GROMACS .gro file of C-alpha atoms in nm:
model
  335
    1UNK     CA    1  -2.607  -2.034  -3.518
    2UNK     CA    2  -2.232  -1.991  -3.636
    3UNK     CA    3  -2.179  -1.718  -3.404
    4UNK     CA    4  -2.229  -1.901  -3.130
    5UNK     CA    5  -1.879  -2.086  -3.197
    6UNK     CA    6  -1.719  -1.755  -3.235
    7UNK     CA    7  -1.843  -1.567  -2.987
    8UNK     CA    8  -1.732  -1.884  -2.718
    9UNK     CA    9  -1.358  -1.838  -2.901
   10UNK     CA   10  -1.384  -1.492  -2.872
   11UNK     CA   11  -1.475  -1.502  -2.454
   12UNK     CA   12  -1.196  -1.802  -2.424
   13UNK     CA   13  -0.950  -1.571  -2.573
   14UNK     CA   14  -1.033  -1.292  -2.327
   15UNK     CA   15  -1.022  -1.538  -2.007
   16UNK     CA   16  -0.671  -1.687  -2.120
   17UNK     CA   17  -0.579  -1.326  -2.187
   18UNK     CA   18  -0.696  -1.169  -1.824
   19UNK     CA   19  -0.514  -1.486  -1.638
   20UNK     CA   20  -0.161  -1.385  -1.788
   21UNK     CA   21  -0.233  -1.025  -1.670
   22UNK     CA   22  -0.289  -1.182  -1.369
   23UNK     CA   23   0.040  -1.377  -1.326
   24UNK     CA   24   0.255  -1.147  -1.526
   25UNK     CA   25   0.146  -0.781  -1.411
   26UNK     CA   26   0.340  -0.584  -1.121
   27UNK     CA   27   0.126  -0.246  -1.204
   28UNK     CA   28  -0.202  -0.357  -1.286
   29UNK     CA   29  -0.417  -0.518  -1.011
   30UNK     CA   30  -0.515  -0.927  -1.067
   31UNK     CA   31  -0.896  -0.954  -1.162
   32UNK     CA   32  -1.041  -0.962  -0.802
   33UNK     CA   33  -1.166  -1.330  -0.680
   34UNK     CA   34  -1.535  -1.264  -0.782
   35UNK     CA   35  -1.463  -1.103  -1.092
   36UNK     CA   36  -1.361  -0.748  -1.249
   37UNK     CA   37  -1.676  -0.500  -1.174
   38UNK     CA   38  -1.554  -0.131  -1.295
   39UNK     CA   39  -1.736   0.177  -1.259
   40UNK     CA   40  -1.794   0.338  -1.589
   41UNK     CA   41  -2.061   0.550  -1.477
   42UNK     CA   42  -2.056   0.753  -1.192
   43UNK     CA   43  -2.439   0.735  -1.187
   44UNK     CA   44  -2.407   0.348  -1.123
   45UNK     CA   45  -2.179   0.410  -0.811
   46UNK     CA   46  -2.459   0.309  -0.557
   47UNK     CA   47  -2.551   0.001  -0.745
   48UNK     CA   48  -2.312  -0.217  -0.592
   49UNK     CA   49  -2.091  -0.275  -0.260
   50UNK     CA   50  -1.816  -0.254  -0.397
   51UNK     CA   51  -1.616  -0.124  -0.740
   52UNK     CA   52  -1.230  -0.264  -0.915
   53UNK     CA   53  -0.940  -0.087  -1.003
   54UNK     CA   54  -1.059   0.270  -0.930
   55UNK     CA   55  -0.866   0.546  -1.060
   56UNK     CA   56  -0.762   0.801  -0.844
   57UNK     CA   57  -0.708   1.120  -1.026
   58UNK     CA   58  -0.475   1.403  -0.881
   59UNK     CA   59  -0.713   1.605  -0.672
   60UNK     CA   60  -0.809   1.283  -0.479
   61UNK     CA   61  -0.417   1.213  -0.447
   62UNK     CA   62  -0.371   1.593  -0.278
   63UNK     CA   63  -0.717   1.517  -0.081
   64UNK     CA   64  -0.577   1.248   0.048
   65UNK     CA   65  -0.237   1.358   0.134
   66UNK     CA   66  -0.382   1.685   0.300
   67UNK     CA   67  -0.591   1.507   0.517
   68UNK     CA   68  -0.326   1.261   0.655
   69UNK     CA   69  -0.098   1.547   0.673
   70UNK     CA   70  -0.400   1.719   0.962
   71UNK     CA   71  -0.474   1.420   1.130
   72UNK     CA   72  -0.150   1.378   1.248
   73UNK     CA   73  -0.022   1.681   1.304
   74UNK     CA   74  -0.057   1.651   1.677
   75UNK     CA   75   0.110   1.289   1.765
   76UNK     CA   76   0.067   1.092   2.114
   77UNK     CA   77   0.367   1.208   2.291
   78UNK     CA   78   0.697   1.000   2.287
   79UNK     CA   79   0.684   0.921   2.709
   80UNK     CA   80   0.336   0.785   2.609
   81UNK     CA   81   0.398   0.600   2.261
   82UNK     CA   82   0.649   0.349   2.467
   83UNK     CA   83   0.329   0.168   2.617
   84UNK     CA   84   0.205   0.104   2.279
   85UNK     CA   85   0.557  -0.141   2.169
   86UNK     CA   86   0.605  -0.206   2.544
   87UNK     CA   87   0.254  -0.341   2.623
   88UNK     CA   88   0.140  -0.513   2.265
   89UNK     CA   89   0.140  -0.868   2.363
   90UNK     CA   90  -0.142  -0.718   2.641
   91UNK     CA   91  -0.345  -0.533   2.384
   92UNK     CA   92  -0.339  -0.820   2.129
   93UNK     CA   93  -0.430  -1.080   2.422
   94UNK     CA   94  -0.753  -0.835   2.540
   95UNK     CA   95  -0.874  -0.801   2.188
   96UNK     CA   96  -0.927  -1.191   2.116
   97UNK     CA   97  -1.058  -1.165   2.502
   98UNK     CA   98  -1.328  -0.956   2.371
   99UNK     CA   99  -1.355  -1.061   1.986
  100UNK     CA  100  -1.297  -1.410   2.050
  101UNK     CA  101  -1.334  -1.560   1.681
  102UNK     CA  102  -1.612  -1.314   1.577
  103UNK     CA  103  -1.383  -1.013   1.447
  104UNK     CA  104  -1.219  -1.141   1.125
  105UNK     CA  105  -1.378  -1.380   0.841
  106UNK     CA  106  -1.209  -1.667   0.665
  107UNK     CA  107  -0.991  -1.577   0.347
  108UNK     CA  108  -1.178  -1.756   0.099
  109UNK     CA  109  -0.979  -1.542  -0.153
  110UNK     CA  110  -0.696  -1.665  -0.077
  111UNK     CA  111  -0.594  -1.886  -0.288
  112UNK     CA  112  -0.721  -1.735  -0.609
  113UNK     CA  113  -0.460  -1.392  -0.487
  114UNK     CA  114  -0.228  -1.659  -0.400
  115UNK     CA  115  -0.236  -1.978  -0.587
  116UNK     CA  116   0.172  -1.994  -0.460
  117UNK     CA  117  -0.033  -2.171  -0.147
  118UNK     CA  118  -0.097  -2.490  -0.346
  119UNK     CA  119   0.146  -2.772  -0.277
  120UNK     CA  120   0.298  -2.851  -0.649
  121UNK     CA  121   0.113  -3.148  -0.835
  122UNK     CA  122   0.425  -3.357  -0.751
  123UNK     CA  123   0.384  -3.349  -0.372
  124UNK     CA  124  -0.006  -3.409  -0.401
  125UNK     CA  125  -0.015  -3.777  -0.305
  126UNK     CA  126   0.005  -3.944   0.049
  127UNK     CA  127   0.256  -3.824   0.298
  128UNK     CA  128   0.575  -4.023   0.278
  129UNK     CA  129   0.921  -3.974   0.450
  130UNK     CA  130   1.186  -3.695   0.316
  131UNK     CA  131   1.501  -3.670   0.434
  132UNK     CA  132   1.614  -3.344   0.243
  133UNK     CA  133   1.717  -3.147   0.547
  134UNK     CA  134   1.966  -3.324   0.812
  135UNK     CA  135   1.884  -3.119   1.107
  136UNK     CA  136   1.746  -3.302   1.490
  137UNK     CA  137   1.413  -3.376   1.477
  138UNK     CA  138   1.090  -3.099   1.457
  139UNK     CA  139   0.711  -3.061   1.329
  140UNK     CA  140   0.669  -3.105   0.992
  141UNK     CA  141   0.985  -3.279   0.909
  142UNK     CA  142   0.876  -3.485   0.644
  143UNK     CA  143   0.674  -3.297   0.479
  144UNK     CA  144   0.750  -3.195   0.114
  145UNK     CA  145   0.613  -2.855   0.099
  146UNK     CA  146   0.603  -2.584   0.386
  147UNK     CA  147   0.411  -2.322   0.457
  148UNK     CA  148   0.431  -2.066   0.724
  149UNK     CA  149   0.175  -1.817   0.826
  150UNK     CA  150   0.284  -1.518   1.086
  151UNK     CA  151   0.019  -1.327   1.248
  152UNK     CA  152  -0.246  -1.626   1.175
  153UNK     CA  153  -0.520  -1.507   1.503
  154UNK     CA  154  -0.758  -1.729   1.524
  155UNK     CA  155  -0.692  -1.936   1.206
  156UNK     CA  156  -0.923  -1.724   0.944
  157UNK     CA  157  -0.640  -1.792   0.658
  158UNK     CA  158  -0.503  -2.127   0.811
  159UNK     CA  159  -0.845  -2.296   0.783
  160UNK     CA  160  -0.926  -2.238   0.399
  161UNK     CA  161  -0.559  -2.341   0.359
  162UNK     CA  162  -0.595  -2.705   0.562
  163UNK     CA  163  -0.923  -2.750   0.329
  164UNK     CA  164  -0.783  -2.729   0.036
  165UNK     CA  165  -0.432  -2.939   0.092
  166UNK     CA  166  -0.593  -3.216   0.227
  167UNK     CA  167  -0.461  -3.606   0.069
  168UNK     CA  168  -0.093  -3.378  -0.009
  169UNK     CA  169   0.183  -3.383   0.188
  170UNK     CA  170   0.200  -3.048   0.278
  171UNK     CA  171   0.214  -2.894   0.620
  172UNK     CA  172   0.153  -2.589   0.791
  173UNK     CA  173   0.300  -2.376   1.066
  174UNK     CA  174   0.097  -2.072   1.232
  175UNK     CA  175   0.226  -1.846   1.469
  176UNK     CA  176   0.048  -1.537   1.680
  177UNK     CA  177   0.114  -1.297   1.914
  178UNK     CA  178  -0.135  -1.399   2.099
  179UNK     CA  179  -0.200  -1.719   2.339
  180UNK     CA  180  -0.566  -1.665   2.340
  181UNK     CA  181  -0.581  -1.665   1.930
  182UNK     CA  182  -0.390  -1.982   1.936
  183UNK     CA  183  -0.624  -2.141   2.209
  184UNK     CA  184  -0.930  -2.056   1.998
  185UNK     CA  185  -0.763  -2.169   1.705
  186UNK     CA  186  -0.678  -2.510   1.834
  187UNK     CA  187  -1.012  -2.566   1.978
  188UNK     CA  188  -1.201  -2.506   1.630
  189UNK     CA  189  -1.328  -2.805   1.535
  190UNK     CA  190  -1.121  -2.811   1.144
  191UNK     CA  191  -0.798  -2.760   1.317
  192UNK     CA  192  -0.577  -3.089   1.251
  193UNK     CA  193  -0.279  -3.098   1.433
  194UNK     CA  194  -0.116  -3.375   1.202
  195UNK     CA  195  -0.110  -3.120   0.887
  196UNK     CA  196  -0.042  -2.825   1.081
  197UNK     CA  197   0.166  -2.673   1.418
  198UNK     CA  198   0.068  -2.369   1.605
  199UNK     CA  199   0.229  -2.150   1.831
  200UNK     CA  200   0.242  -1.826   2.025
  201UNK     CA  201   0.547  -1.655   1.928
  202UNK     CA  202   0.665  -1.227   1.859
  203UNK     CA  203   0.839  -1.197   1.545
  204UNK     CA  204   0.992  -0.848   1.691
  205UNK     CA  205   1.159  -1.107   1.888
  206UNK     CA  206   1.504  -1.173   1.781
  207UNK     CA  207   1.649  -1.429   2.066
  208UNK     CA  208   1.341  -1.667   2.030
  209UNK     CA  209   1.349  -1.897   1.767
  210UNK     CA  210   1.133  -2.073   1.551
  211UNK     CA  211   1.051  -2.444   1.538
  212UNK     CA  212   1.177  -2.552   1.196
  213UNK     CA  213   1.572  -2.486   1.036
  214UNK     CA  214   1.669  -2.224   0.821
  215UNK     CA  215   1.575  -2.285   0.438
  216UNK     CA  216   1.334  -2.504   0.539
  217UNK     CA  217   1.040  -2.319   0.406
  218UNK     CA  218   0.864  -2.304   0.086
  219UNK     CA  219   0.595  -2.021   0.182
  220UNK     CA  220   0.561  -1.724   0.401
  221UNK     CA  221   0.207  -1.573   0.426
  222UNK     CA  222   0.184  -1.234   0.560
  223UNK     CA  223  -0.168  -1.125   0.574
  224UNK     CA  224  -0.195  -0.766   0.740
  225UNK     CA  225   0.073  -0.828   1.006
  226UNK     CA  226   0.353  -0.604   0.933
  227UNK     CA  227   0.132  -0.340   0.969
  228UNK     CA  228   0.093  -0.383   1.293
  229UNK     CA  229   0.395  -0.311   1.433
  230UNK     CA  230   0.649  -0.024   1.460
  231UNK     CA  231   0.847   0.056   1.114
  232UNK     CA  232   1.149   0.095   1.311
  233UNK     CA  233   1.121  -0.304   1.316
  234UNK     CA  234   0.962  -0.432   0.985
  235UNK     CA  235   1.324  -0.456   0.850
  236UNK     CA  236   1.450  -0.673   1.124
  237UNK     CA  237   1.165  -0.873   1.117
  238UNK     CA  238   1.157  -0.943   0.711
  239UNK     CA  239   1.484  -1.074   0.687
  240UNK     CA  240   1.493  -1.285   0.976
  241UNK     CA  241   1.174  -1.437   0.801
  242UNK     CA  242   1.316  -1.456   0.499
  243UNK     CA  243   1.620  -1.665   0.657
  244UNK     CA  244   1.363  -1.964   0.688
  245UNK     CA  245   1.235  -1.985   0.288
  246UNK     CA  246   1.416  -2.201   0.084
  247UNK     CA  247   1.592  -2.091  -0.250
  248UNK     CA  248   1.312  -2.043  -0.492
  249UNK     CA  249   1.063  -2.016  -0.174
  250UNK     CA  250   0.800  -1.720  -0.209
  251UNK     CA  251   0.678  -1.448   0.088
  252UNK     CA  252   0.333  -1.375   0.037
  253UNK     CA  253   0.222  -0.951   0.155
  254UNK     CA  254  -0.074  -0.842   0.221
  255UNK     CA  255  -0.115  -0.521   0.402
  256UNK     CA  256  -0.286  -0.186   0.403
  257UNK     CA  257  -0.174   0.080   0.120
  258UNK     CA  258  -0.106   0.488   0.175
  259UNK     CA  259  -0.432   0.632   0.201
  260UNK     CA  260  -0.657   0.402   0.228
  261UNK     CA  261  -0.970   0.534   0.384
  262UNK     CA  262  -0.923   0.364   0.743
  263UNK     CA  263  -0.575   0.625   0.742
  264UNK     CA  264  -0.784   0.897   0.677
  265UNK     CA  265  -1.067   0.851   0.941
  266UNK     CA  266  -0.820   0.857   1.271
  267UNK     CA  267  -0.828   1.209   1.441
  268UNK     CA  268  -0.549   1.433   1.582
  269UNK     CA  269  -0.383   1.300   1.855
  270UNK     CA  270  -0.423   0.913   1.727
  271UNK     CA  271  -0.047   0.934   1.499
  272UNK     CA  272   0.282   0.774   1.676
  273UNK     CA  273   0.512   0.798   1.373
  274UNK     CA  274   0.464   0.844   0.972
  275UNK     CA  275   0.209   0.702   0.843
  276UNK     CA  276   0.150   0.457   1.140
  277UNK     CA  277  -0.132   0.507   1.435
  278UNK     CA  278  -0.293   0.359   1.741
  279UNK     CA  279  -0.642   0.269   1.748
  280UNK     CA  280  -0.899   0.347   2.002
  281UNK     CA  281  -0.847  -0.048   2.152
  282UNK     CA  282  -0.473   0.005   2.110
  283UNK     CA  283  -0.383  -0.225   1.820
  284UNK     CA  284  -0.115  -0.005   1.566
  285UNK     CA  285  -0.150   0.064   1.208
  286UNK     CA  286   0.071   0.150   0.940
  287UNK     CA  287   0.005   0.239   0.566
  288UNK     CA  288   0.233   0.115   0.296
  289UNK     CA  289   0.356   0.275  -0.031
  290UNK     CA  290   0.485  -0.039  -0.302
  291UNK     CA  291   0.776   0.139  -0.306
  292UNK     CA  292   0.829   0.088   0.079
  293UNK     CA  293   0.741  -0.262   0.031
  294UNK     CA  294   0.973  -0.309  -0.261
  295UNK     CA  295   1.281  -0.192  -0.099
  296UNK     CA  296   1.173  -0.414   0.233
  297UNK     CA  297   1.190  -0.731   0.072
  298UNK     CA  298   1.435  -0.671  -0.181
  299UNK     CA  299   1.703  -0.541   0.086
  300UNK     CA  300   1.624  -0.868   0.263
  301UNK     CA  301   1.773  -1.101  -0.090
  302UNK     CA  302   1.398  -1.152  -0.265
  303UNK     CA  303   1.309  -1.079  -0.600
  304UNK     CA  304   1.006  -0.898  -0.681
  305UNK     CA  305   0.721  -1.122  -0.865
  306UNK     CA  306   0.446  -0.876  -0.809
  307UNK     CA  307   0.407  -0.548  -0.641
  308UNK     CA  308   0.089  -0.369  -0.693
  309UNK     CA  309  -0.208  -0.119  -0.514
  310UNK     CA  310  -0.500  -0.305  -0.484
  311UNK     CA  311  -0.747   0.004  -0.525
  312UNK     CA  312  -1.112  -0.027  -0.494
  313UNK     CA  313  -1.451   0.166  -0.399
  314UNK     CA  314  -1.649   0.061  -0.126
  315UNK     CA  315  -1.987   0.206  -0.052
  316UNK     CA  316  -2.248   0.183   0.208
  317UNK     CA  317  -2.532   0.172   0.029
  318UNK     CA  318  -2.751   0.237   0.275
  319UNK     CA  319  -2.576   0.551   0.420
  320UNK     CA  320  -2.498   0.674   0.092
  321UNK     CA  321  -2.132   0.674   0.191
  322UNK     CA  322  -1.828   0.621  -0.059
  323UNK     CA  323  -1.507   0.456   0.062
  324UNK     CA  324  -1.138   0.437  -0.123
  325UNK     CA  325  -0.996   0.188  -0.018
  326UNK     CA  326  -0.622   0.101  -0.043
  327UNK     CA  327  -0.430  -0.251  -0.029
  328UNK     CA  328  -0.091  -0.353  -0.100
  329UNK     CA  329  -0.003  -0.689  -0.271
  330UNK     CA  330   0.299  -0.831  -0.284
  331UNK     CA  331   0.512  -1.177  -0.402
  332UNK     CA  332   0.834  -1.190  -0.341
  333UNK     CA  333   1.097  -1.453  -0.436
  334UNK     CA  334   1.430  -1.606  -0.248
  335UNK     CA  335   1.715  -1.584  -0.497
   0.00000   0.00000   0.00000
């Protein structure tokens, strides 16, 4: 019987311990949402769907490099890759022609990789006139904390996020490529247009601006978007971004790391540029290293808070197939 008191101090200990490794750690992955599942015997690999902080040890480093190395040794050609930049607003419109809302689920893991999303406790009452910005009138004036989402499709992050800042006086912008995501986004039944404002808009665009002042933001959430485009632009587009957060404001990343095994399934022919590919529906991909992410947002006036591979082992349990796959995560600060 006096264990019992023990052994509860002793598990309390380890929680509080594992939550400041969570906050504190740029090296280390965060315990993932459901909770840290490691593979300590290979034996056990099949047992589950998938496995945490997976070690990659250097043969599977040279695997993997190999193998990205052959598949794209043989690139589209350069009078061909132009369609790919040229044409994107096309693609992206004829993929939520044919996906509709169907392709991507909602983030519930959101905000426990991101608890930056939660309005601070002071602005968690009803909404209430602020005049801290004297600029003309736009959406989301008032509002005390602002978060903006680029790349937001068919609202799969923006709809956890309006759930959970409900009764604060917090407000949203969301912004796509794509008129057809936006459409399907406004016509989902949780989409509130008093906490939130959406609209179609290119970030590679530098002449069109956005609908909210400079420093006016608190968060930017970038959820496997920068992939998307060319590298040639990512640095263009991150510090225009960046222009918007306030001092103190955070950018959120979320994007897919070097080697992850969606990199290493394309075939010859499939490559437009380093590390970065066309699919077979013509959507691009590129494949981060933390380094490349550091020196993105730092170059751009952040500060890092957390830069980290999220690696983990996927498996199809049913095939008998084994998957590495590769994310990076990212918080960066405004000085």
């Amino acid at each position: 019987m006096h264990c019992l008191p023990c052994h509860f101090t002793a598990n309390l200990a380890k929680g509080f311990r594992r939550l400041c490794l969570r906050k504190n750690s740029t090296s280390n992955r965060p315990a993932a949402p459901l909770g840290s599942r490691i593979l300590t015997n290979p034996n056990d690999v099949f047992k589950h769907n998938m496995w945490d902080h997976v070690q990659w040890t250097e043969e599977d480093k040279e695997n993997a490099r190999l193998k990205a190395e052959e598949n794209s040794s043989i690139r589209v050609p350069l009078n061909e890759q132009v369609k790919f930049d040229k044409d994107a607003g096309q693609i992206w419109e004829k993929f939520y022609e044919t996906h509709h809302n169907k392709f991507f689920k909602n983030r519930k893991w959101l905000f426990a990789e991101f608890p930056e999303l939660l309005p601070p406790a002071q602005t968690r009452t009803s909404h209430h006139e602020h005049t801290d910005i004297q600029t003309p009138s736009f959406p989301g004036q008032h509002a005390a904390f602002r978060i903006l989402e680029v790349g937001c499709g068919v609202g799969n992050s923006l709809f956890p996020i309006l759930s959970t800042i409900k009764k604060t006086d917090a407000f949203v912008y969301c912004c796509d490529f794509s008129s057809n995501a936006i459409e399907l986004m406004k016509a989902h039944p949780d989409y509130d247009a008093s906490m939130c404002h959406s609209f179609v808009h290119n970030i590679c665009d530098e002449e069109v601006p956005f609908p909210f002042p400079p420093q006016s933001l608190d968060v930017i959430l970038a959820v496997f978007v920068l992939s998307s485009i060319h590298p040639e632009r990512m640095e263009g587009v991150v510090n225009r971004l960046s222009a918007y957060l306030k001092h103190g404001g955070v950018f959120l990343f979320r994007d897919y790391g070097r080697y992850d095994f969606s990199q290493l399934r394309f075939k010859n022919g499939c490559c437009l540029a380093e590390n970065f590919y066309t699919r077979g529906d013509g959507t691009c991909v590129y494949y981060f290293t933390k380094e490349e992410v550091q020196n993105l947002f730092v170059n751009a006036g952040l500060d890092e808070i957390q830069n980290l591979e999220d690696k983990r082992l996927q498996v199809n349990r049913g095939k008998k197939v084994v998957m590495r796959r590769v994310w990076v995560q990212s918080k960066f600060k405004k000085r």
